[in-house]
PDB file of C-alpha atoms and ligand atoms in Angstrom:
ATOM      1  CA  MET A   8     109.640 128.789 124.260  1.00  0.00           C
ATOM      2  CA  ALA A   9     111.626 129.326 121.036  1.00  0.00           C
ATOM      3  CA  PRO A  10     109.926 131.663 118.560  1.00  0.00           C
ATOM      4  CA  LEU A  11     107.765 129.771 116.074  1.00  0.00           C
ATOM      5  CA  ARG A  12     109.468 129.824 112.665  1.00  0.00           C
ATOM      6  CA  ASN A  13     109.289 126.454 110.945  1.00  0.00           C
ATOM      7  CA  ILE A  14     106.022 124.631 110.372  1.00  0.00           C
ATOM      8  CA  VAL A  15     105.206 121.250 108.840  1.00  0.00           C
ATOM      9  CA  ILE A  16     101.540 120.597 108.012  1.00  0.00           C
ATOM     10  CA  LEU A  17     100.350 117.081 107.159  1.00  0.00           C
ATOM     11  CA  THR A  18      97.009 116.861 105.362  1.00  0.00           C
ATOM     12  CA  GLY A  19      94.782 113.905 104.562  1.00  0.00           C
ATOM     13  CA  ALA A  20      91.508 113.115 102.836  1.00  0.00           C
ATOM     14  CA  GLY A  21      89.507 114.946 105.499  1.00  0.00           C
ATOM     15  CA  ILE A  22      90.658 118.347 104.212  1.00  0.00           C
ATOM     16  CA  SER A  23      89.072 117.622 100.819  1.00  0.00           C
ATOM     17  CA  ALA A  24      85.896 115.987 102.154  1.00  0.00           C
ATOM     18  CA  GLU A  25      83.934 119.253 102.111  1.00  0.00           C
ATOM     19  CA  SER A  26      84.962 119.729  98.473  1.00  0.00           C
ATOM     20  CA  GLY A  27      83.003 116.558  97.715  1.00  0.00           C
ATOM     21  CA  ILE A  28      85.935 114.114  97.475  1.00  0.00           C
ATOM     22  CA  ASP A  29      85.346 110.823  99.301  1.00  0.00           C
ATOM     23  CA  THR A  30      87.615 109.980 102.196  1.00  0.00           C
ATOM     24  CA  PHE A  31      88.925 106.415 102.483  1.00  0.00           C
ATOM     25  CA  ARG A  32      87.803 105.038 105.836  1.00  0.00           C
ATOM     26  CA  SER A  33      84.628 106.917 106.772  1.00  0.00           C
ATOM     27  CA  ALA A  34      81.232 105.190 106.484  1.00  0.00           C
ATOM     28  CA  GLY A  35      80.590 104.695 102.761  1.00  0.00           C
ATOM     29  CA  GLY A  36      84.163 105.783 102.062  1.00  0.00           C
ATOM     30  CA  LEU A  37      86.300 104.546  99.176  1.00  0.00           C
ATOM     31  CA  TRP A  38      87.610 101.483 100.980  1.00  0.00           C
ATOM     32  CA  GLU A  39      84.021 100.357 101.591  1.00  0.00           C
ATOM     33  CA  GLN A  40      83.227 100.751  97.917  1.00  0.00           C
ATOM     34  CA  HIS A  41      86.397  99.074  96.587  1.00  0.00           C
ATOM     35  CA  LYS A  42      88.824  96.411  97.823  1.00  0.00           C
ATOM     36  CA  VAL A  43      92.180  98.027  98.629  1.00  0.00           C
ATOM     37  CA  GLU A  44      94.065  94.969  97.368  1.00  0.00           C
ATOM     38  CA  ASP A  45      92.256  95.209  94.000  1.00  0.00           C
ATOM     39  CA  VAL A  46      92.721  98.922  93.226  1.00  0.00           C
ATOM     40  CA  ALA A  47      95.635 100.179  95.360  1.00  0.00           C
ATOM     41  CA  THR A  48      98.414  97.554  95.105  1.00  0.00           C
ATOM     42  CA  PRO A  49     100.924  96.670  92.343  1.00  0.00           C
ATOM     43  CA  GLU A  50      99.640  93.092  92.577  1.00  0.00           C
ATOM     44  CA  GLY A  51      96.059  94.232  91.929  1.00  0.00           C
ATOM     45  CA  PHE A  52      97.268  96.217  88.909  1.00  0.00           C
ATOM     46  CA  ALA A  53      99.103  93.184  87.525  1.00  0.00           C
ATOM     47  CA  ARG A  54      96.033  91.008  88.127  1.00  0.00           C
ATOM     48  CA  ASP A  55      93.413  93.325  86.541  1.00  0.00           C
ATOM     49  CA  PRO A  56      94.864  96.520  85.008  1.00  0.00           C
ATOM     50  CA  ASP A  57      91.514  97.543  83.457  1.00  0.00           C
ATOM     51  CA  LEU A  58      89.799  97.549  86.857  1.00  0.00           C
ATOM     52  CA  VAL A  59      92.569  99.731  88.305  1.00  0.00           C
ATOM     53  CA  LEU A  60      92.825 102.132  85.342  1.00  0.00           C
ATOM     54  CA  ARG A  61      89.034 102.581  85.298  1.00  0.00           C
ATOM     55  CA  PHE A  62      89.048 103.329  89.061  1.00  0.00           C
ATOM     56  CA  TYR A  63      91.676 106.074  88.707  1.00  0.00           C
ATOM     57  CA  ASP A  64      90.166 107.397  85.461  1.00  0.00           C
ATOM     58  CA  MET A  65      86.931 107.926  87.394  1.00  0.00           C
ATOM     59  CA  ARG A  66      88.719 109.684  90.253  1.00  0.00           C
ATOM     60  CA  ARG A  67      90.920 111.787  87.935  1.00  0.00           C
ATOM     61  CA  ALA A  68      87.808 113.024  86.107  1.00  0.00           C
ATOM     62  CA  ALA A  69      85.932 113.647  89.359  1.00  0.00           C
ATOM     63  CA  ILE A  70      88.571 115.840  91.047  1.00  0.00           C
ATOM     64  CA  GLN A  71      88.620 118.168  88.036  1.00  0.00           C
ATOM     65  CA  THR A  72      84.983 119.033  88.819  1.00  0.00           C
ATOM     66  CA  LYS A  73      85.728 119.912  92.469  1.00  0.00           C
ATOM     67  CA  THR A  74      86.876 123.196  93.975  1.00  0.00           C
ATOM     68  CA  PRO A  75      89.032 124.076  97.004  1.00  0.00           C
ATOM     69  CA  ASN A  76      87.192 124.784 100.264  1.00  0.00           C
ATOM     70  CA  PRO A  77      87.938 127.360 103.014  1.00  0.00           C
ATOM     71  CA  ALA A  78      90.477 124.981 104.626  1.00  0.00           C
ATOM     72  CA  HIS A  79      92.574 124.819 101.443  1.00  0.00           C
ATOM     73  CA  GLU A  80      92.203 128.590 101.037  1.00  0.00           C
ATOM     74  CA  ALA A  81      93.330 129.262 104.612  1.00  0.00           C
ATOM     75  CA  LEU A  82      96.480 127.154 104.148  1.00  0.00           C
ATOM     76  CA  ALA A  83      97.226 128.979 100.884  1.00  0.00           C
ATOM     77  CA  LYS A  84      96.861 132.283 102.757  1.00  0.00           C
ATOM     78  CA  LEU A  85      99.274 131.036 105.448  1.00  0.00           C
ATOM     79  CA  ASP A  86     101.704 129.837 102.756  1.00  0.00           C
ATOM     80  CA  GLY A  87     101.672 133.299 101.187  1.00  0.00           C
ATOM     81  CA  ALA A  88     102.079 135.173 104.465  1.00  0.00           C
ATOM     82  CA  TRP A  89     104.446 132.963 106.494  1.00  0.00           C
ATOM     83  CA  GLY A  90     108.046 134.266 106.550  1.00  0.00           C
ATOM     84  CA  GLY A  91     109.530 131.149 108.141  1.00  0.00           C
ATOM     85  CA  GLU A  92     109.851 127.649 106.699  1.00  0.00           C
ATOM     86  CA  LEU A  93     106.542 126.002 105.837  1.00  0.00           C
ATOM     87  CA  LEU A  94     105.862 122.707 104.118  1.00  0.00           C
ATOM     88  CA  ILE A  95     102.441 121.237 103.374  1.00  0.00           C
ATOM     89  CA  VAL A  96     102.992 117.480 103.150  1.00  0.00           C
ATOM     90  CA  THR A  97      99.827 116.045 101.665  1.00  0.00           C
ATOM     91  CA  GLN A  98      98.761 112.430 101.443  1.00  0.00           C
ATOM     92  CA  ASN A  99      96.094 113.576  98.993  1.00  0.00           C
ATOM     93  CA  VAL A 100      96.416 113.019  95.266  1.00  0.00           C
ATOM     94  CA  ASP A 101      94.040 115.863  94.322  1.00  0.00           C
ATOM     95  CA  ASP A 102      95.338 119.311  93.320  1.00  0.00           C
ATOM     96  CA  LEU A 103      93.114 121.419  95.587  1.00  0.00           C
ATOM     97  CA  HIS A 104      95.997 122.832  97.668  1.00  0.00           C
ATOM     98  CA  GLU A 105      97.628 124.211  94.526  1.00  0.00           C
ATOM     99  CA  ARG A 106      94.320 125.382  93.048  1.00  0.00           C
ATOM    100  CA  ALA A 107      93.752 127.363  96.252  1.00  0.00           C
ATOM    101  CA  GLY A 108      97.127 129.032  95.645  1.00  0.00           C
ATOM    102  CA  ALA A 109      99.507 127.118  97.929  1.00  0.00           C
ATOM    103  CA  THR A 110     102.985 126.587  96.494  1.00  0.00           C
ATOM    104  CA  ARG A 111     104.995 124.932  99.290  1.00  0.00           C
ATOM    105  CA  VAL A 112     103.208 121.583  98.768  1.00  0.00           C
ATOM    106  CA  LEU A 113     104.702 118.071  98.621  1.00  0.00           C
ATOM    107  CA  HIS A 114     102.573 115.112  97.420  1.00  0.00           C
ATOM    108  CA  MET A 115     103.968 112.114  99.271  1.00  0.00           C
ATOM    109  CA  HIS A 116     101.437 109.700  97.687  1.00  0.00           C
ATOM    110  CA  GLY A 117     101.608 111.072  94.143  1.00  0.00           C
ATOM    111  CA  GLU A 118      99.078 113.005  92.047  1.00  0.00           C
ATOM    112  CA  HIS A 119      95.986 112.102  90.025  1.00  0.00           C
ATOM    113  CA  LEU A 120      96.891 114.686  87.403  1.00  0.00           C
ATOM    114  CA  ASN A 121     100.214 113.002  86.600  1.00  0.00           C
ATOM    115  CA  ALA A 122     100.738 109.714  84.798  1.00  0.00           C
ATOM    116  CA  TRP A 123     103.827 107.582  85.312  1.00  0.00           C
ATOM    117  CA  CYS A 124     105.498 105.720  82.445  1.00  0.00           C
ATOM    118  CA  ALA A 125     106.655 102.259  83.487  1.00  0.00           C
ATOM    119  CA  ALA A 126     108.931 102.138  80.417  1.00  0.00           C
ATOM    120  CA  CYS A 127     110.887 105.424  80.665  1.00  0.00           C
ATOM    121  CA  ASP A 128     109.920 106.732  84.159  1.00  0.00           C
ATOM    122  CA  ALA A 129     108.536 109.998  82.759  1.00  0.00           C
ATOM    123  CA  ARG A 130     105.761 111.649  84.771  1.00  0.00           C
ATOM    124  CA  PRO A 131     103.748 113.660  82.268  1.00  0.00           C
ATOM    125  CA  ARG A 132     100.875 115.912  83.421  1.00  0.00           C
ATOM    126  CA  TRP A 133      97.728 113.929  82.608  1.00  0.00           C
ATOM    127  CA  THR A 134      94.033 114.872  82.748  1.00  0.00           C
ATOM    128  CA  GLU A 135      92.565 112.244  80.412  1.00  0.00           C
ATOM    129  CA  PRO A 136      91.683 108.547  80.863  1.00  0.00           C
ATOM    130  CA  LEU A 137      94.385 105.865  80.685  1.00  0.00           C
ATOM    131  CA  ILE A 138      92.098 102.878  80.011  1.00  0.00           C
ATOM    132  CA  HIS A 139      92.717 102.979  76.222  1.00  0.00           C
ATOM    133  CA  ARG A 140      96.510 102.767  76.863  1.00  0.00           C
ATOM    134  CA  PRO A 141      97.647 106.040  75.273  1.00  0.00           C
ATOM    135  CA  PRO A 142     101.345 106.253  74.265  1.00  0.00           C
ATOM    136  CA  CYS A 143     103.759 107.916  76.670  1.00  0.00           C
ATOM    137  CA  PRO A 144     104.498 111.443  75.300  1.00  0.00           C
ATOM    138  CA  ALA A 145     108.203 110.931  76.127  1.00  0.00           C
ATOM    139  CA  CYS A 146     108.961 107.420  74.795  1.00  0.00           C
ATOM    140  CA  GLY A 147     105.834 106.417  72.867  1.00  0.00           C
ATOM    141  CA  GLU A 148     105.339 103.194  74.854  1.00  0.00           C
ATOM    142  CA  PRO A 149     101.742 102.378  75.940  1.00  0.00           C
ATOM    143  CA  ALA A 150     103.057 101.922  79.516  1.00  0.00           C
ATOM    144  CA  LEU A 151     101.398 104.719  81.474  1.00  0.00           C
ATOM    145  CA  ARG A 152      99.960 104.036  84.943  1.00  0.00           C
ATOM    146  CA  PRO A 153      98.428 106.357  87.578  1.00  0.00           C
ATOM    147  CA  ASP A 154     101.156 108.289  89.452  1.00  0.00           C
ATOM    148  CA  VAL A 155      99.750 107.212  92.808  1.00  0.00           C
ATOM    149  CA  VAL A 156     101.773 105.456  95.530  1.00  0.00           C
ATOM    150  CA  TRP A 157     100.094 102.126  96.169  1.00  0.00           C
ATOM    151  CA  PHE A 158     100.300 100.004  99.303  1.00  0.00           C
ATOM    152  CA  GLY A 159     103.673  98.275  99.350  1.00  0.00           C
ATOM    153  CA  GLU A 160     105.305 101.115  97.383  1.00  0.00           C
ATOM    154  CA  VAL A 161     107.614 103.768  98.887  1.00  0.00           C
ATOM    155  CA  PRO A 162     106.143 107.271  99.347  1.00  0.00           C
ATOM    156  CA  TYR A 163     107.837 110.177  97.567  1.00  0.00           C
ATOM    157  CA  GLU A 164     110.448 112.596  98.918  1.00  0.00           C
ATOM    158  CA  MET A 165     110.811 111.013 102.349  1.00  0.00           C
ATOM    159  CA  ASP A 166     114.259 112.616 102.783  1.00  0.00           C
ATOM    160  CA  ARG A 167     112.826 116.079 102.232  1.00  0.00           C
ATOM    161  CA  ILE A 168     109.979 115.351 104.656  1.00  0.00           C
ATOM    162  CA  HIS A 169     112.341 114.141 107.380  1.00  0.00           C
ATOM    163  CA  ALA A 170     114.612 117.155 106.869  1.00  0.00           C
ATOM    164  CA  ALA A 171     111.604 119.462 107.366  1.00  0.00           C
ATOM    165  CA  LEU A 172     110.484 117.520 110.468  1.00  0.00           C
ATOM    166  CA  ARG A 173     113.981 117.934 111.941  1.00  0.00           C
ATOM    167  CA  GLU A 174     113.684 121.745 111.596  1.00  0.00           C
ATOM    168  CA  ALA A 175     110.034 122.014 112.653  1.00  0.00           C
ATOM    169  CA  ASP A 176     108.956 124.087 115.664  1.00  0.00           C
ATOM    170  CA  LEU A 177     105.337 123.122 115.017  1.00  0.00           C
ATOM    171  CA  PHE A 178     103.797 120.019 113.421  1.00  0.00           C
ATOM    172  CA  VAL A 179     100.123 120.227 112.461  1.00  0.00           C
ATOM    173  CA  SER A 180      97.974 117.329 111.230  1.00  0.00           C
ATOM    174  CA  ILE A 181      94.706 118.050 109.373  1.00  0.00           C
ATOM    175  CA  GLY A 182      92.002 115.595 108.242  1.00  0.00           C
ATOM    176  CA  THR A 183      93.825 112.308 108.578  1.00  0.00           C
ATOM    177  CA  SER A 184      92.920 109.145 110.507  1.00  0.00           C
ATOM    178  CA  GLY A 185      96.492 108.245 111.435  1.00  0.00           C
ATOM    179  CA  ALA A 186      95.881 104.770 110.009  1.00  0.00           C
ATOM    180  CA  VAL A 187      98.635 104.686 107.383  1.00  0.00           C
ATOM    181  CA  TYR A 188     102.402 104.759 107.860  1.00  0.00           C
ATOM    182  CA  PRO A 189     104.854 106.393 107.367  1.00  0.00           C
ATOM    183  CA  ALA A 190     102.618 109.518 107.589  1.00  0.00           C
ATOM    184  CA  ALA A 191     101.005 108.324 110.828  1.00  0.00           C
ATOM    185  CA  GLY A 192     104.452 108.277 112.474  1.00  0.00           C
ATOM    186  CA  PHE A 193     105.376 111.890 111.667  1.00  0.00           C
ATOM    187  CA  VAL A 194     103.795 113.248 114.847  1.00  0.00           C
ATOM    188  CA  ARG A 195     106.045 111.136 117.036  1.00  0.00           C
ATOM    189  CA  ASN A 196     109.114 112.036 114.969  1.00  0.00           C
ATOM    190  CA  ALA A 197     108.334 115.731 115.276  1.00  0.00           C
ATOM    191  CA  ARG A 198     107.527 115.455 118.961  1.00  0.00           C
ATOM    192  CA  SER A 199     110.731 113.589 119.771  1.00  0.00           C
ATOM    193  CA  LEU A 200     112.662 116.358 117.971  1.00  0.00           C
ATOM    194  CA  GLY A 201     111.054 119.033 120.200  1.00  0.00           C
ATOM    195  CA  ALA A 202     108.243 120.372 118.033  1.00  0.00           C
ATOM    196  CA  GLN A 203     104.843 121.428 119.337  1.00  0.00           C
ATOM    197  CA  THR A 204     102.115 119.223 117.880  1.00  0.00           C
ATOM    198  CA  LEU A 205      98.528 120.160 116.937  1.00  0.00           C
ATOM    199  CA  GLU A 206      95.758 118.063 115.400  1.00  0.00           C
ATOM    200  CA  LEU A 207      92.756 119.530 113.529  1.00  0.00           C
ATOM    201  CA  ASN A 208      90.243 116.801 112.685  1.00  0.00           C
ATOM    202  CA  LEU A 209      86.536 116.055 112.545  1.00  0.00           C
ATOM    203  CA  GLU A 210      86.912 113.325 115.187  1.00  0.00           C
ATOM    204  CA  ALA A 211      89.727 111.885 117.302  1.00  0.00           C
ATOM    205  CA  SER A 212      92.195 109.907 115.170  1.00  0.00           C
ATOM    206  CA  GLN A 213      94.321 106.839 115.867  1.00  0.00           C
ATOM    207  CA  GLY A 214      97.195 109.185 116.720  1.00  0.00           C
ATOM    208  CA  SER A 215      95.384 111.759 118.859  1.00  0.00           C
ATOM    209  CA  ARG A 216      97.241 110.772 122.037  1.00  0.00           C
ATOM    210  CA  TRP A 217     100.534 111.923 120.530  1.00  0.00           C
ATOM    211  CA  PHE A 218      99.370 115.510 120.003  1.00  0.00           C
ATOM    212  CA  ASP A 219      99.817 118.325 122.543  1.00  0.00           C
ATOM    213  CA  GLU A 220      96.449 119.682 121.390  1.00  0.00           C
ATOM    214  CA  THR A 221      93.520 118.383 119.347  1.00  0.00           C
ATOM    215  CA  ARG A 222      90.787 120.644 117.997  1.00  0.00           C
ATOM    216  CA  LEU A 223      87.730 118.853 116.645  1.00  0.00           C
ATOM    217  CA  GLY A 224      85.454 120.149 113.906  1.00  0.00           C
ATOM    218  CA  PRO A 225      85.078 120.399 110.130  1.00  0.00           C
ATOM    219  CA  ALA A 226      88.296 121.516 108.421  1.00  0.00           C
ATOM    220  CA  SER A 227      86.459 124.403 106.719  1.00  0.00           C
ATOM    221  CA  GLU A 228      85.931 125.900 110.204  1.00  0.00           C
ATOM    222  CA  VAL A 229      88.878 124.855 112.376  1.00  0.00           C
ATOM    223  CA  VAL A 230      91.629 125.488 109.791  1.00  0.00           C
ATOM    224  CA  PRO A 231      90.722 129.129 108.937  1.00  0.00           C
ATOM    225  CA  ALA A 232      90.291 129.849 112.679  1.00  0.00           C
ATOM    226  CA  TRP A 233      93.753 128.415 113.442  1.00  0.00           C
ATOM    227  CA  VAL A 234      95.401 130.295 110.536  1.00  0.00           C
ATOM    228  CA  ASP A 235      93.825 133.588 111.599  1.00  0.00           C
ATOM    229  CA  GLU A 236      95.037 132.992 115.144  1.00  0.00           C
ATOM    230  CA  LEU A 237      98.566 132.233 113.916  1.00  0.00           C
ATOM    231  CA  LEU A 238      98.696 135.285 111.651  1.00  0.00           C
ATOM    232  CA  GLY A 239      97.277 137.379 114.475  1.00  0.00           C
ATOM    233  CA  GLY A 240      94.086 138.155 112.507  1.00  0.00           C
TER     234      GLY A 240
HETATM  235  N1  LIG B   9      87.082 117.978 108.324  1.00  0.00           N
HETATM  236  C1  LIG B   9      88.134 117.467 109.045  1.00  0.00           C
HETATM  237  N2  LIG B   9      88.415 116.132 109.125  1.00  0.00           N
HETATM  238  C2  LIG B   9      87.598 115.304 108.457  1.00  0.00           C
HETATM  239  C3  LIG B   9      86.482 115.760 107.704  1.00  0.00           C
HETATM  240  C4  LIG B   9      86.238 117.166 107.652  1.00  0.00           C
HETATM  241  N3  LIG B   9      85.216 117.677 106.968  1.00  0.00           N
HETATM  242  N4  LIG B   9      85.837 114.670 107.159  1.00  0.00           N
HETATM  243  C5  LIG B   9      86.537 113.583 107.587  1.00  0.00           C
HETATM  244  N5  LIG B   9      87.581 113.965 108.372  1.00  0.00           N
HETATM  245  C6  LIG B   9      88.591 113.117 109.010  1.00  0.00           C
HETATM  246  C7  LIG B   9      88.055 111.773 109.496  1.00  0.00           C
HETATM  247  O1  LIG B   9      87.609 111.904 110.818  1.00  0.00           O
HETATM  248  C8  LIG B   9      89.297 110.886 109.405  1.00  0.00           C
HETATM  249  O2  LIG B   9      90.041 110.939 110.613  1.00  0.00           O
HETATM  250  O3  LIG B   9      89.546 112.807 108.024  1.00  0.00           O
HETATM  251  C9  LIG B   9      90.117 111.526 108.272  1.00  0.00           C
HETATM  252  C10 LIG B   9      90.131 110.751 106.959  1.00  0.00           C
HETATM  253  O4  LIG B   9      90.765 109.530 107.193  1.00  0.00           O
HETATM  254  P1  LIG B   9      91.015 108.480 105.991  1.00  0.00           P
HETATM  255  O5  LIG B   9      89.788 108.309 105.223  1.00  0.00           O
HETATM  256  O6  LIG B   9      91.659 107.299 106.615  1.00  0.00           O
HETATM  257  O7  LIG B   9      92.040 109.238 105.018  1.00  0.00           O
HETATM  258  P2  LIG B   9      93.614 109.493 105.208  1.00  0.00           P
HETATM  259  O8  LIG B   9      93.999 109.578 106.647  1.00  0.00           O
HETATM  260  O9  LIG B   9      93.989 110.621 104.345  1.00  0.00           O
HETATM  261  O10 LIG B   9      94.220 108.126 104.588  1.00  0.00           O
HETATM  262  C11 LIG B   9      95.620 107.978 104.553  1.00  0.00           C
HETATM  263  O11 LIG B   9      95.411 105.948 103.319  1.00  0.00           O
HETATM  264  O12 LIG B   9      94.145 104.898 101.778  1.00  0.00           O
HETATM  265  C12 LIG B   9      95.369 105.468 101.980  1.00  0.00           C
HETATM  266  O13 LIG B   9      96.867 106.496 100.460  1.00  0.00           O
HETATM  267  C13 LIG B   9      95.603 106.642 101.046  1.00  0.00           C
HETATM  268  O14 LIG B   9      96.493 108.835 101.559  1.00  0.00           O
HETATM  269  C14 LIG B   9      95.613 107.838 101.998  1.00  0.00           C
HETATM  270  C15 LIG B   9      96.027 107.227 103.319  1.00  0.00           C
END
């Protein structure tokens, strides 16, 4: 087997669950509390922008009170120590990977702590509410929206993700249900290109059958154990 050099890691809401951030599809999860079509589609935003801005204002404020957990810390340790290619592709819009110290992170669904100006396309760093329609710092227009990829919108940096999958010797999926594409299709892409595939999740996901190996358990336990194994700790 070729030496392991290039790794792509996909993370989902499950990696931040133990930091106190709701996942989407678990019992009592976000999509039980809110209708997807109301808060996570461009149509919902057009229909009731206040409802949508309030929803993301609440989440933007909440994530700033949370801290990374041992799973985020283990991936940051791996990022710092790994000499080969490594890319953490996260579906999450929180900043816990970066706050744990990881740098090779790509947010394919956007970030809570950015706003996006619909007038000039600027993406200013943003920690405050948007409900009172503050002016865009770049163009002055009151046209800021959450910088989150909604259903029906195209995820970010897909070319860079596919380029990394083409080079990957190992594809690892952590804390995701495999319910949402294109992320849910990455395992089959990687597999068809010859990569080993590993899933770390609390329970079996919709894509478990595509993985060479699945390890079940809380991310705060299975991720540090896997990283220590990989680094020969
Ligand atoms: N440790 C590991 N895995 C966990 C933990 C935990 N502590 N808690 C939950 N999980 C797992 C669940 O078993 C589930 O498989 O995390 C997964 C979370 O799944 P979802 O809630 O569907 O979240 P995710 O897969 O990230 O959703 C994908 O859907 O709603 C959209 O854009 C949103 O990025 C999101 C995308």
